[in-house]
Short mmCIF file of C-alpha atoms in Angstrom, two decimals:
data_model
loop_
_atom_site.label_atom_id
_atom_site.label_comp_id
_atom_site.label_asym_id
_atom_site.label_seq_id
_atom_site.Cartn_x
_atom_site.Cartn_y
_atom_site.Cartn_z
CA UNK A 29 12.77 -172.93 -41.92
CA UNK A 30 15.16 -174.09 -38.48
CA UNK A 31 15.63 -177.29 -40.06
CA UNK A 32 18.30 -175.75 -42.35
CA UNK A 33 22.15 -173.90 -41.61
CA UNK A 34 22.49 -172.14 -38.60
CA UNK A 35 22.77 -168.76 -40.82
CA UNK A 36 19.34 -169.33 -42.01
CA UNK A 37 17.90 -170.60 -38.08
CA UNK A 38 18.95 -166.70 -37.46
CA UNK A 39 17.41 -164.84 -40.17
CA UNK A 40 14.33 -166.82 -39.29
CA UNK A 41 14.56 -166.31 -35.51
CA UNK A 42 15.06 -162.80 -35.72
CA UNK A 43 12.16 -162.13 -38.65
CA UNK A 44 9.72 -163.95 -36.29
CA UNK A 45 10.79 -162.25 -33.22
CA UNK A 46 11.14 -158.56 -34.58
CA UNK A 47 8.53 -158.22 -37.55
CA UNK A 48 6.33 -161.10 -36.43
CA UNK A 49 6.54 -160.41 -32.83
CA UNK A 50 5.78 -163.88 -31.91
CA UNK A 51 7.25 -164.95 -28.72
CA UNK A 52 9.11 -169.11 -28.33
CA UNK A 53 5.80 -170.45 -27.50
CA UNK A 54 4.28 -169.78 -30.73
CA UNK A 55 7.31 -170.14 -33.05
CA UNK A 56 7.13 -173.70 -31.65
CA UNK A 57 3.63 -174.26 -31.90
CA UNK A 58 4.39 -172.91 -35.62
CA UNK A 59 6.73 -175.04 -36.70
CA UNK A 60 5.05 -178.22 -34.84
CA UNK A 61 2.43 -177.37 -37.28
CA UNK A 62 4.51 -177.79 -40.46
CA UNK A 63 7.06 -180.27 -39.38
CA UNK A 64 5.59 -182.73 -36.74
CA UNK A 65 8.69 -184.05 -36.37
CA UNK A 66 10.52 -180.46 -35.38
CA UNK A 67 13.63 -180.07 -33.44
CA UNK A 68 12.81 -176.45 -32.64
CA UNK A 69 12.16 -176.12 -28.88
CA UNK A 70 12.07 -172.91 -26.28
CA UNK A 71 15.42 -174.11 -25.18
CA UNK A 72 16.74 -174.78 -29.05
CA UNK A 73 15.54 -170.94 -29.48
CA UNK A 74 16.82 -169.17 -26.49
CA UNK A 75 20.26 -170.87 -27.03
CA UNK A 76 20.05 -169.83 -30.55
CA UNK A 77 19.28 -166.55 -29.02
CA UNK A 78 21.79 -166.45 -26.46
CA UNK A 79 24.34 -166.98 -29.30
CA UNK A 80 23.43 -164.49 -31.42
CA UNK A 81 23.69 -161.97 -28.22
CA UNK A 82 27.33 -163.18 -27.88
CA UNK A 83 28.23 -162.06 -31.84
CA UNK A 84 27.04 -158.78 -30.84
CA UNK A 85 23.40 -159.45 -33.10
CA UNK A 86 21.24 -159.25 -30.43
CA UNK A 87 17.59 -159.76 -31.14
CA UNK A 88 15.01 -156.66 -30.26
CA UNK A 89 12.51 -157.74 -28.53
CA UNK A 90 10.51 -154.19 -27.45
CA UNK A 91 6.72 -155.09 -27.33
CA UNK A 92 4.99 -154.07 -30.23
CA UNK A 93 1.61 -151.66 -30.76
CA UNK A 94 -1.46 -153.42 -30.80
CA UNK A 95 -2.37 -152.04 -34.19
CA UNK A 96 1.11 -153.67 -35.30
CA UNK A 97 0.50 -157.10 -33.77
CA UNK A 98 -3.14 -157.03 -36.03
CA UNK A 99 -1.04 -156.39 -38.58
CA UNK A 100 1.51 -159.25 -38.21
CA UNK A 101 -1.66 -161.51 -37.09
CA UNK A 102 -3.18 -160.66 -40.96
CA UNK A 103 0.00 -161.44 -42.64
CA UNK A 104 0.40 -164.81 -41.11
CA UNK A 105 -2.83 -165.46 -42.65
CA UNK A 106 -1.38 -164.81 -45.85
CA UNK A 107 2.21 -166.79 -44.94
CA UNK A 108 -0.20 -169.68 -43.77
CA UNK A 109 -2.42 -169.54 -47.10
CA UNK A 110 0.59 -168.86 -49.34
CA UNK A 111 1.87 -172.35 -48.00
CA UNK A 112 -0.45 -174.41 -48.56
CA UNK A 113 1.08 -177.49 -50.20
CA UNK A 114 0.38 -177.72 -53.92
CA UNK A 115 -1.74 -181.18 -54.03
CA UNK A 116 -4.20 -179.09 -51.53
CA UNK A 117 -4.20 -176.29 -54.38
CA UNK A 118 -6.69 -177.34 -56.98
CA UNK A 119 -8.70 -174.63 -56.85
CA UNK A 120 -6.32 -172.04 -58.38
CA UNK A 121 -5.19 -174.27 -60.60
CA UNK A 122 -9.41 -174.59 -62.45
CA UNK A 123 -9.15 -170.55 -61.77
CA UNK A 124 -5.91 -170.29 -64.22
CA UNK A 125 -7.54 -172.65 -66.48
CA UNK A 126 -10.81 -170.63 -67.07
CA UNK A 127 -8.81 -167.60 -67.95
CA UNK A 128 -6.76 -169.62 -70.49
CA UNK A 129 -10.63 -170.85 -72.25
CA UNK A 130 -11.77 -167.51 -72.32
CA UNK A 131 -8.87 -165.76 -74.43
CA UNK A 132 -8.94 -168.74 -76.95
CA UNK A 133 -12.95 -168.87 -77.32
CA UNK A 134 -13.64 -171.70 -80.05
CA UNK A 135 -16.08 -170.74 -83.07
CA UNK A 136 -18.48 -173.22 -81.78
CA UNK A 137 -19.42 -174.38 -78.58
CA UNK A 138 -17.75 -178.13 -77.72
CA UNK A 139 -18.15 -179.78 -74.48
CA UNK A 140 -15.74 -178.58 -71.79
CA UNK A 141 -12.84 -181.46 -71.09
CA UNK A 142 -11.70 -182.44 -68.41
CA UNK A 143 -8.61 -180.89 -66.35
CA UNK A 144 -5.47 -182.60 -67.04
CA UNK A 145 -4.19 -183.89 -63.65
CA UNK A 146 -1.16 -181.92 -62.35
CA UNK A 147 1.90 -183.74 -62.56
CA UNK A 148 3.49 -184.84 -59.79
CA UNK A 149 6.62 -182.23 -59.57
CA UNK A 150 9.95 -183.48 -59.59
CA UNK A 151 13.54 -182.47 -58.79
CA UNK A 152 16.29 -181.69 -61.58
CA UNK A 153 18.65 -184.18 -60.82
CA UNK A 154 17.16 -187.47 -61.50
CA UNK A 155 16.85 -190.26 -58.63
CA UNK A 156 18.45 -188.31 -55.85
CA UNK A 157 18.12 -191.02 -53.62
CA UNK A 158 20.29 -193.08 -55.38
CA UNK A 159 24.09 -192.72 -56.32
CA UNK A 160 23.90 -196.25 -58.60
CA UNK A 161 24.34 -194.39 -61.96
CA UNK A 162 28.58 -193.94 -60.76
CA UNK A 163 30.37 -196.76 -59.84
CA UNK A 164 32.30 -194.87 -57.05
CA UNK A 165 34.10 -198.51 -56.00
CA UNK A 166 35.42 -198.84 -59.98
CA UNK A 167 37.22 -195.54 -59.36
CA UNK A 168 41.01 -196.12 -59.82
CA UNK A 169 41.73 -194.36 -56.25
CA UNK A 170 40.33 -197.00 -54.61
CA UNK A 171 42.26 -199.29 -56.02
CA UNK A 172 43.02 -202.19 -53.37
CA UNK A 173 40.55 -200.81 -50.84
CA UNK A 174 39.08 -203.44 -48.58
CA UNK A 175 35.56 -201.52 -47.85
CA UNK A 176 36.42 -200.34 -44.47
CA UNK A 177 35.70 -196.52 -43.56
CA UNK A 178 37.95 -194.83 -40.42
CA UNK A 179 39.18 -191.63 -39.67
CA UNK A 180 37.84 -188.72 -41.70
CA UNK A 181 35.80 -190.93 -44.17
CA UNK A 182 34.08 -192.66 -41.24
CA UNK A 183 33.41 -188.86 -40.06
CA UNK A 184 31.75 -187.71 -43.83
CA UNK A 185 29.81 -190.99 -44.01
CA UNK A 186 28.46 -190.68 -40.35
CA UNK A 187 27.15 -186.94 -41.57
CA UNK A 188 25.79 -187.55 -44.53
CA UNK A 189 23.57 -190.27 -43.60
CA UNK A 190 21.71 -188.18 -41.84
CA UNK A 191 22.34 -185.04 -44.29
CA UNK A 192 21.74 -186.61 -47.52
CA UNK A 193 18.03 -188.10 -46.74
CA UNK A 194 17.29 -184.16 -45.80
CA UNK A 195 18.84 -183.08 -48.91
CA UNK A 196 16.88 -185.08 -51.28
CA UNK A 197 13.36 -184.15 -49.14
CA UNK A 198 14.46 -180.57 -50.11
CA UNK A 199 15.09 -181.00 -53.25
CA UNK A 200 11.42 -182.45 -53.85
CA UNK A 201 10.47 -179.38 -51.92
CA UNK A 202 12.05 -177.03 -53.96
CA UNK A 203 10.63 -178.77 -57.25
CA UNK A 204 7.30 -178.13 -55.39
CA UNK A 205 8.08 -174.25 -55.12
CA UNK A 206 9.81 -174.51 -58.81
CA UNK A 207 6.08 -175.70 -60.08
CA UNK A 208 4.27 -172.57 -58.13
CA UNK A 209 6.82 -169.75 -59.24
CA UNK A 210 6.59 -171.08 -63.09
CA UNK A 211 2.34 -170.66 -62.44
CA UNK A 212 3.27 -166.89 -61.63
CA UNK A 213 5.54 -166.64 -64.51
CA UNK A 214 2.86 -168.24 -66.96
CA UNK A 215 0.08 -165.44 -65.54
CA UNK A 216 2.53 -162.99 -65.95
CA UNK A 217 2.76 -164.02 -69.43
CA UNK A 218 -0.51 -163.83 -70.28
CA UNK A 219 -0.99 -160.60 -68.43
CA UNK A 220 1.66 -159.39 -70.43
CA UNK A 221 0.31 -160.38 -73.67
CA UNK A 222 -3.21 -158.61 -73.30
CA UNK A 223 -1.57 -155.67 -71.74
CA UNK A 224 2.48 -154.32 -72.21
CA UNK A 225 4.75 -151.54 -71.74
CA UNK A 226 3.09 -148.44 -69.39
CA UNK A 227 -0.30 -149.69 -69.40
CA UNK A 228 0.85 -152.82 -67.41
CA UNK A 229 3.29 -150.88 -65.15
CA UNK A 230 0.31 -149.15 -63.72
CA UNK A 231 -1.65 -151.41 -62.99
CA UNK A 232 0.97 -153.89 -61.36
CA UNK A 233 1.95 -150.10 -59.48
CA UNK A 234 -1.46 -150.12 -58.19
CA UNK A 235 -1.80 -153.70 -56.54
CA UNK A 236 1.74 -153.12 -54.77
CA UNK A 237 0.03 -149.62 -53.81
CA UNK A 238 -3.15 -151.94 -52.60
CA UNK A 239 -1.02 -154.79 -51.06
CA UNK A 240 1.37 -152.28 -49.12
CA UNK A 241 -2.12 -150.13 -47.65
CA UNK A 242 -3.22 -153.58 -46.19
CA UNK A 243 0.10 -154.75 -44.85
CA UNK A 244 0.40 -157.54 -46.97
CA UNK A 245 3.70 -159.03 -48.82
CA UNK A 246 4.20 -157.19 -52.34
CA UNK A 247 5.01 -159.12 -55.83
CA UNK A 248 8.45 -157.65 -55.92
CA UNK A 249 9.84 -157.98 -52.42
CA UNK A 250 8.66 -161.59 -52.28
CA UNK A 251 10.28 -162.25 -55.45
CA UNK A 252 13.28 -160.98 -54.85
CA UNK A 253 13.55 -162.92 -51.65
CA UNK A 254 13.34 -166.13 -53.41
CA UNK A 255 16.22 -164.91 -55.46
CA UNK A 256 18.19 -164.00 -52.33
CA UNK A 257 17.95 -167.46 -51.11
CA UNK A 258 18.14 -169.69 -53.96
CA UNK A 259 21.45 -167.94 -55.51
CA UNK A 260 22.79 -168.46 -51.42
CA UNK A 261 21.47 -172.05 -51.53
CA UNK A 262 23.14 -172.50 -55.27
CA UNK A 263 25.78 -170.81 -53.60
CA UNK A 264 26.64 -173.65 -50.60
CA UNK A 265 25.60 -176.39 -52.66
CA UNK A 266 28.39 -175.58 -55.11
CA UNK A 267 31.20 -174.45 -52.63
CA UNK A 268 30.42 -177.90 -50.98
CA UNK A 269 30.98 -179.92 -53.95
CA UNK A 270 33.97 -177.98 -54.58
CA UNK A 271 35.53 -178.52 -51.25
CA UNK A 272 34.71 -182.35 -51.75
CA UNK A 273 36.77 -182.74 -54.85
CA UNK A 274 34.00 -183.02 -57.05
CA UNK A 275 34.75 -179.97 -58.82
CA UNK A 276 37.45 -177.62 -59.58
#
């Protein structure tokens, strides 16, 4: 999550600090643990912190009850679990597949097959590490040009071969979290199907009701967070492009 805009490195700093109550220590030791190759040090984090004390956002860092710091402790269990990449996810996958067999029983009994290996997932834009499908040399404003970058050019081309390796690991990443919200979709299809309208209401009212009583993320506020930051993420990608020329 710190690997991203410096908008972003905020909302994450001050969620861990002020809901999480972790302190530098262990938002380093948590991000060493998903990204080995981190930039995020005590020093990255108080500047961060330091900055956002200057724009008049300071972050609150009043210790927290014991009873809340259990709490937070349980729902980084969940954060953790809820993470887990999706290769390392098999069993879930077997558990969505049983419930699929067992509302399409067969009139006699045939030997179970074999689970269909999960496709590899894959981002929407085709070969994102390659721009060879546009000939950007053929295009008539470069007519003449000798293949030399300077001034601003050089700057863009100095950025973006750092920025556009990162972009297409994200991409892949977000293909990854495409794969696991179209699973939740799918159950919520099928949970749909055997049960609509009211009926369904209360019992999807009920496991919020359970999920809130043991502090733990709820269907609806997690979903609507990945809305949040995938319309801000469409958001930049497009105002980029558009401030690039590539669009209108």
């Amino acid at each position: 999550m710190f690997e991203v805009g410096e908008e972003c490195q905020r909302r994450a700093l001050r969620f861990l600090v002020e809901v999480e109550g972790m302190s530098y220590g262990e938002i380093v030791k948590l991000a060493q643990q998903h990204n080995p190759n981190t930039k995020v040090t005590k020093n990255a984090l108080k500047y961060l912190s330091s900055k956002m004390k200057a724009d008049g956002e300071a972050l609150k860092t009043t210790k927290q009850p014991e009873r809340l710091k259990a709490a937070n402790k349980a729902r980084k269990r969940v954060v953790e679990i809820s993470t887990t990449p999706v290769e390392n996810s098999e069993p879930a996958i077997e558990q969505v597949q049983v419930v699929v067999e067992e509302s399409t029983p067969t009139p006699t009994p045939t030997p179970t097959p074999k689970p269909t290996p999960t496709p590899t997932p894959t981002p929407s834009v085709q070969n994102p590490g390659s721009s060879a499908t546009v000939q950007w040399a053929d295009d008539p404003r470069l007519k003449g040009w000798n293949g030399t970058l300077h001034g601003l050019a050089k700057q863009i081309y100095n950025r973006e071969v750092v920025n556009s390796r990162s972009r297409v690991r994200m991409a892949q990443q977000l293909a990854e979290f495409k794969l696991e919200i179209e699973k939740s979709m799918r159950a919520a299809s099928n949970n749909h199907t055997k049960k609509a309208g009211a009926l369904l209401e209360a019992d999807v009212k009920m496991v919020e009701a359970t999920l809130q009583r043991e502090d733990r993320p709820g269907i609806k506020e997690t979903m609507e967070a990945v809305i949040h930051e995938a319309e801000r993420i469409q958001k930049f990608a497009s105002e980029t492009l558009r401030l690039l020329q590539y669009t209108t």
